[in-house]
Every structure is written in structure tokens, then in C-alpha cells.
């Protein structure tokens, strides 16, 4: 049995507790108590959340996996918490954090020289406080040896699903995500920022068309095809799309393709022509022009910069 200690402290953010449900459904999926999850704190007993109500906990103890939750204000860790983390990184298989929990890992000295991430809103403060940490502020989660860190808020679910995948395989993780009605586990290298969120469609019809587009980027995505997915005429769809998003359908599809191409650039050594093909640009020159419009530099230059940074 894999023991998981979710570490709480006064003022913790409640959303991090949703990670426990991922482990609960993993147990249901494999039809055995594979995970044992405890909510732990320095003293044990009730611990107040950022909402003001308390959650009961047990005192610090040994765990296979330790998960430090985040908070809304980047609260200072107590000496007892820091000492516990310093011992945990030696005794536990994995020490992980969600959201601003990475500040506590860094304060304990666990992240020095390692890569990590945190909530984008607190990234600048993190860099100033811990300049020796290789902060990757545009990541959903990072893994560096036994240390796993996730970005803010719902990214803790991606982290928990990745831990389940690490233990039980991709199929179990995928089934857990489906049962939790999560679209899919985002890859660790995926940006914290989403083109879909930025485009911000309002109606179900436009959202459905955009989700369809993101799932079929390799294919021809004409206005007629998207309008058919949205159950509208092409003229109605174009008018509704622009009024809701401020973009034409073609411009929005280009942004989705750029996002997918950038992720492929960052997450592997795929040839440029393969990236262009798999993201629907068709040819490298068309993708190059789109990158110049979006980033002011071609994909090859972005790749060289990433390699130098690595």
C-alpha cells in the first residue's frame, strides 16, 4: 500500500484537498486499497483553512509520498514544518507540492539547483526569494528526481493524476480522469496559460466547436465544418464567434495550433516539419509565419533558446 500524507497548515487552500479524490478513485479503479491517504499537520488535530473552517488531521509521520498544499498568501513555514520536509526528502519516495507549497520546499532547501514550478501569480516573488531554484513558471507541473511540484489551483489534479500514472500506469490514470469528468491529464510541460481560456468563448456552441478544433488540429478546420459542429449556419457561426471572442474562427484556430506547436517544441526533439504537419499548419513555412506573428521569432530560434536554457 502506498501511503500519502497531505500536509496542511493554518490558512491552507481548500482546493488542494481535491487531490485526495484522485487517490480515492484510483483505489476504486484497481479494486483494492492501493493508496492510504492521511491529512497531516505539525501538531495534529483541527487545522483552519483559508475559508475559516477546520479540517481534522493527524501528526507528522513517515509516508511514501508527501504532498505539501498551497495557500492564498504565501505564508511562512514553521521551523517544525521545514525540519519535517528535510527529513521527508531522505525517507520518502516522493516529496511533492501544489501551488505555493513549492515555497515551503524551497525554504527547506530541497529545491536548490533543481527545477520547480508554482502558481504563475507568485512566480516573481519566488524567483526573488529563491534565485538558485530553476523555476519554470509556465509549467503545469515539474519532476526533478523525488521532487514533484505543480502550478496553482486545479493543477494539483494534474499532479495527482501524474503520480497515479507513475504508480499504476497511464490507463488507470486516464480512467480516473474520465470518472472525475476531467477532460484529460495535462502534460507537465504544458503551459499554465491556455489559448482556449484566453479566447474565452461564452456559449456552449462556440466552446464545443473550439474543443472539437483542438482535438482535430491535423485536419482541415473550415468555418463550414466548425459551424456544423456547433449546429449553426456558417454565417450565424462566424457572427456569433466574433461577437463572443473578438476573433475570427481562422485566427482562433491559428492560436490553438501555435499553442500545440509550442508544446511540441518544448517537450521533445520533433523535426519542425513533423510539428507543422501534426498541428495542422501543413508546411514549416506557414508555421514559421504564424510564430513570427505570435512571438516575433521563428520556431527554430525558439528551439535554440530552449536548448541553451536547458
Coordinates of C-alpha atoms in Angstrom, one line a residue:
X1 CA 0.0 0.0 0.0
X2 CA 1.2 3.5 -0.9
X3 CA 0.9 5.9 2.0
X4 CA 0.2 9.6 1.1
X5 CA 0.4 12.4 3.6
X6 CA -1.3 15.6 2.5
X7 CA 0.4 18.2 4.7
X8 CA -1.9 21.0 6.0
X9 CA -1.1 24.2 7.9
X10 CA -3.3 27.1 9.1
X11 CA -4.6 29.1 6.1
X12 CA -4.1 26.3 3.6
X13 CA -6.1 26.5 0.3
X14 CA -9.0 24.0 0.3
X15 CA -8.8 23.1 -3.4
X16 CA -5.6 21.1 -2.8
X17 CA -7.7 18.6 -0.9
X18 CA -9.2 17.5 -4.2
X19 CA -6.0 15.5 -4.8
X20 CA -7.4 13.0 -2.2
X21 CA -10.2 12.2 -4.5
X22 CA -7.8 11.2 -7.3
X23 CA -6.2 8.7 -5.0
X24 CA -9.7 7.5 -3.8
X25 CA -10.8 6.8 -7.4
X26 CA -7.5 5.1 -8.2
X27 CA -8.4 2.7 -5.4
X28 CA -11.8 2.2 -6.9
X29 CA -10.3 1.6 -10.3
X30 CA -7.9 -1.1 -9.2
X31 CA -10.5 -2.6 -6.8
X32 CA -8.2 -2.5 -3.8
X33 CA -6.9 -0.1 -1.2
X34 CA -3.7 0.7 -3.2
X35 CA -3.4 4.2 -1.6
X36 CA -3.9 5.2 2.1
X37 CA -4.3 9.0 2.4
X38 CA -3.9 10.9 5.7
X39 CA -4.3 14.6 6.3
X40 CA -1.4 15.6 8.4
X41 CA -0.1 18.7 10.3
X42 CA 2.6 19.6 12.7
X43 CA 0.5 19.1 15.9
X44 CA -2.4 17.1 14.6
X45 CA -6.0 18.0 15.4
X46 CA -8.1 20.6 13.7
X47 CA -6.4 22.9 11.2
X48 CA -8.2 26.0 9.8
X49 CA -8.3 26.5 6.1
X50 CA -8.2 29.8 4.2
X51 CA -12.1 29.7 4.3
X52 CA -12.0 29.7 8.1
X53 CA -13.4 26.2 8.8
X54 CA -11.2 23.5 10.2
X55 CA -10.1 20.0 8.9
X56 CA -9.1 17.3 11.3
X57 CA -5.5 16.0 10.9
X58 CA -3.0 13.5 12.4
X59 CA 0.5 14.5 13.5
X60 CA 3.5 14.3 11.1
X61 CA 4.7 10.8 10.3
X62 CA 6.5 8.7 7.7
X63 CA 4.9 8.5 4.3
X64 CA 5.8 7.1 0.9
X65 CA 4.6 10.3 -0.7
X66 CA 4.3 13.7 1.0
X67 CA 2.2 16.4 -0.6
X68 CA 2.5 20.0 0.7
X69 CA -0.5 22.1 -0.2
X70 CA -0.6 25.8 -1.1
X71 CA -2.2 28.8 0.3
X72 CA -3.5 32.2 -0.9
X73 CA -0.9 34.5 0.7
X74 CA 2.5 32.6 0.6
X75 CA 2.6 32.0 4.4
X76 CA 5.8 31.4 6.2
X77 CA 6.6 27.8 7.1
X78 CA 7.2 27.0 10.8
X79 CA 10.6 25.5 11.8
X80 CA 8.9 22.2 12.6
X81 CA 7.4 22.0 9.1
X82 CA 10.8 22.8 7.5
X83 CA 12.5 20.2 9.6
X84 CA 9.9 17.6 8.7
X85 CA 10.4 18.2 5.0
X86 CA 14.2 17.9 5.3
X87 CA 13.7 14.5 6.9
X88 CA 11.0 13.5 4.4
X89 CA 13.1 14.0 1.3
X90 CA 15.5 11.4 2.7
X91 CA 12.9 8.9 4.0
X92 CA 10.1 9.3 1.4
X93 CA 10.0 8.1 -2.2
X94 CA 8.5 11.4 -3.3
X95 CA 8.0 14.9 -1.8
X96 CA 5.6 17.0 -3.8
X97 CA 3.9 20.3 -3.6
X98 CA 0.8 22.0 -5.0
X99 CA 0.6 25.7 -5.8
X100 CA 2.6 27.8 -3.4
X101 CA 3.6 24.7 -1.4
X102 CA 6.8 24.9 -3.5
X103 CA 7.8 27.9 -1.4
X104 CA 7.9 25.6 1.6
X105 CA 10.1 23.1 -0.3
X106 CA 12.4 25.8 -1.3
X107 CA 12.6 27.3 2.2
X108 CA 13.6 23.8 3.5
X109 CA 16.4 23.8 1.0
X110 CA 15.1 20.9 -1.1
X111 CA 14.9 22.7 -4.4
X112 CA 18.3 24.3 -4.6
X113 CA 19.6 23.8 -8.2
X114 CA 16.5 21.8 -9.1
X115 CA 13.6 22.7 -11.4
X116 CA 10.3 23.6 -9.9
X117 CA 7.1 25.5 -10.6
X118 CA 4.4 27.4 -8.7
X119 CA 1.3 29.5 -9.2
X120 CA 2.1 32.0 -12.0
X121 CA 0.9 34.9 -9.8
X122 CA 3.6 34.3 -7.3
X123 CA 6.4 33.4 -9.7
X124 CA 8.2 36.7 -9.5
X125 CA 8.3 36.6 -5.7
X126 CA 9.6 33.0 -5.8
X127 CA 12.4 34.0 -8.2
X128 CA 13.4 36.8 -5.9
X129 CA 13.3 34.7 -2.8
X130 CA 15.0 31.6 -4.2
X131 CA 17.2 32.6 -7.2
X132 CA 19.1 29.2 -7.2
X133 CA 15.9 27.3 -8.0
X134 CA 15.4 26.7 -11.7
X135 CA 11.8 28.0 -11.7
X136 CA 9.7 27.0 -14.8
X137 CA 6.8 29.3 -14.1
X138 CA 4.9 28.4 -17.3
X139 CA 4.6 24.7 -16.4
X140 CA 1.6 22.7 -15.1
X141 CA 4.0 20.5 -13.0
X142 CA 7.6 19.6 -12.9
X143 CA 9.5 16.4 -11.8
X144 CA 13.1 16.5 -10.7
X145 CA 14.1 13.3 -9.1
X146 CA 12.0 12.7 -6.0
X147 CA 10.7 16.2 -6.0
X148 CA 7.4 17.0 -7.8
X149 CA 5.9 20.5 -7.9
X150 CA 2.7 21.7 -9.5
X151 CA 1.3 25.1 -10.6
X152 CA -1.6 26.7 -8.9
X153 CA -5.2 25.7 -8.1
X154 CA -6.5 22.9 -10.4
X155 CA -3.0 21.9 -11.5
X156 CA -2.9 19.9 -8.3
X157 CA -5.2 17.4 -10.0
X158 CA -2.8 17.1 -12.9
X159 CA 0.0 16.4 -10.4
X160 CA -2.1 13.8 -8.6
X161 CA -3.1 12.1 -11.8
X162 CA 0.6 12.0 -12.8
X163 CA 1.5 10.4 -9.5
X164 CA -1.2 7.7 -10.1
X165 CA 0.2 7.2 -13.7
X166 CA 3.7 6.8 -12.2
X167 CA 2.4 4.1 -9.8
X168 CA -0.3 2.3 -11.7
X169 CA 0.1 3.2 -15.4
X170 CA -1.4 5.5 -17.9
X171 CA -4.6 3.5 -18.4
X172 CA -5.6 3.7 -14.7
X173 CA -4.8 7.5 -14.6
X174 CA -6.9 8.0 -17.8
X175 CA -9.9 6.1 -16.3
X176 CA -9.7 8.1 -13.1
X177 CA -9.7 11.4 -15.1
X178 CA -12.7 10.2 -17.0
X179 CA -14.6 9.3 -13.9
X180 CA -13.8 12.7 -12.3
X181 CA -15.0 14.3 -15.5
X182 CA -11.6 15.8 -16.2
X183 CA -11.0 16.2 -19.9
X184 CA -7.5 14.7 -19.6
X185 CA -4.4 15.0 -17.6
X186 CA -2.4 17.8 -18.9
X187 CA 1.3 17.0 -19.6
X188 CA 3.8 18.5 -17.2
X189 CA 5.3 20.6 -19.9
X190 CA 2.0 22.2 -20.9
X191 CA 1.7 25.9 -20.3
X192 CA -0.3 27.2 -17.3
X193 CA -1.9 29.5 -19.8
X194 CA -4.4 28.1 -22.3
X195 CA -5.4 29.5 -25.7
X196 CA -9.0 28.3 -25.0
X197 CA -9.1 30.3 -21.7
X198 CA -7.7 33.3 -23.4
X199 CA -10.2 33.2 -26.3
X200 CA -12.9 32.8 -23.7
X201 CA -16.0 31.6 -25.6
X202 CA -19.3 32.3 -23.8
X203 CA -21.8 29.9 -25.3
X204 CA -21.8 26.1 -25.3
X205 CA -21.9 26.1 -29.1
X206 CA -18.7 28.1 -29.6
X207 CA -17.0 26.2 -26.8
X208 CA -17.9 22.8 -28.4
X209 CA -16.6 24.0 -31.8
X210 CA -13.3 25.1 -30.2
X211 CA -12.8 21.9 -28.2
X212 CA -13.5 19.9 -31.4
X213 CA -10.9 22.0 -33.2
X214 CA -8.3 21.4 -30.6
X215 CA -8.9 17.7 -30.9
X216 CA -8.7 17.7 -34.7
X217 CA -5.8 20.2 -35.4
X218 CA -4.3 17.9 -38.1
X219 CA -7.5 18.2 -40.2
X220 CA -8.9 21.0 -42.3
X221 CA -11.0 23.2 -40.0
X222 CA -13.1 25.3 -42.2
X223 CA -15.8 27.7 -41.0
X224 CA -18.4 25.3 -42.5
X225 CA -17.1 22.3 -40.6
X226 CA -17.0 24.2 -37.3
X227 CA -20.4 25.6 -37.9
X228 CA -21.7 22.1 -38.5
X229 CA -20.2 21.0 -35.1
X230 CA -21.9 24.0 -33.5
X231 CA -25.2 23.2 -35.3
X232 CA -25.3 26.7 -36.8
X233 CA -25.1 28.0 -40.4
X234 CA -21.6 29.3 -41.4
X235 CA -22.9 32.8 -41.3
X236 CA -24.5 32.5 -37.9
X237 CA -21.4 30.8 -36.5
X238 CA -19.0 33.4 -37.8
X239 CA -21.1 36.2 -36.4
X240 CA -21.6 34.5 -33.0
X241 CA -17.9 33.5 -32.8
X242 CA -16.6 37.0 -33.4
X243 CA -19.1 38.6 -31.0
X244 CA -18.1 36.3 -28.2
X245 CA -14.4 36.1 -28.7
X246 CA -13.3 39.1 -30.6
X247 CA -11.5 36.8 -33.1
X248 CA -12.4 35.3 -36.4
X249 CA -12.6 31.5 -36.4
X250 CA -9.4 31.3 -38.5
X251 CA -7.4 33.4 -36.1
X252 CA -8.6 31.4 -33.1
X253 CA -7.6 28.1 -34.8
X254 CA -4.2 29.5 -35.6
X255 CA -3.8 30.3 -31.9
X256 CA -4.7 26.7 -30.9
X257 CA -2.2 25.4 -33.5
X258 CA 0.5 27.7 -32.2
X259 CA -0.1 26.6 -28.7
X260 CA 0.1 22.9 -29.7
X261 CA 3.3 23.5 -31.8
X262 CA 5.0 25.4 -29.0
X263 CA 4.3 22.5 -26.6
X264 CA 5.8 20.0 -29.1
X265 CA 8.9 22.3 -29.4
X266 CA 9.3 22.4 -25.7
X267 CA 8.7 18.7 -24.9
X268 CA 10.8 16.9 -27.4
X269 CA 13.1 16.9 -30.4
X270 CA 10.4 16.5 -33.1
X271 CA 11.5 17.8 -36.5
X272 CA 10.0 21.1 -37.5
X273 CA 8.2 19.6 -40.5
X274 CA 6.6 16.9 -38.3
X275 CA 5.4 19.6 -35.8
X276 CA 3.9 21.6 -38.7
X277 CA 2.2 18.5 -40.0
X278 CA 0.8 17.3 -36.6
X279 CA -0.5 20.7 -35.6
X280 CA -2.3 21.4 -38.9
X281 CA -0.1 24.1 -40.3
X282 CA 0.7 21.8 -43.2
X283 CA 4.2 23.1 -44.0
X284 CA 7.0 24.6 -42.0
X285 CA 6.8 28.0 -43.8
X286 CA 3.2 28.5 -42.8
X287 CA 4.1 27.7 -39.2
X288 CA 7.1 30.0 -39.3
X289 CA 5.0 33.0 -40.3
X290 CA 2.5 32.2 -37.6
X291 CA 5.3 32.1 -34.9
X292 CA 6.6 35.4 -36.2
X293 CA 3.2 37.0 -35.7
X294 CA 2.8 35.5 -32.3
X295 CA 6.3 35.5 -30.8
X296 CA 8.4 37.7 -33.1
X297 CA 10.7 34.8 -33.8
X298 CA 10.6 31.6 -35.8
X299 CA 10.3 28.1 -34.3
X300 CA 14.0 27.3 -34.9
X301 CA 15.1 30.3 -32.9
X302 CA 12.7 29.3 -30.0
X303 CA 14.1 25.8 -30.0
X304 CA 17.7 27.1 -29.8
X305 CA 16.8 29.3 -26.9
X306 CA 15.2 26.4 -25.1
X307 CA 18.2 24.2 -25.7
X308 CA 20.5 26.9 -24.3
X309 CA 18.3 27.4 -21.3
X310 CA 18.3 23.7 -20.7

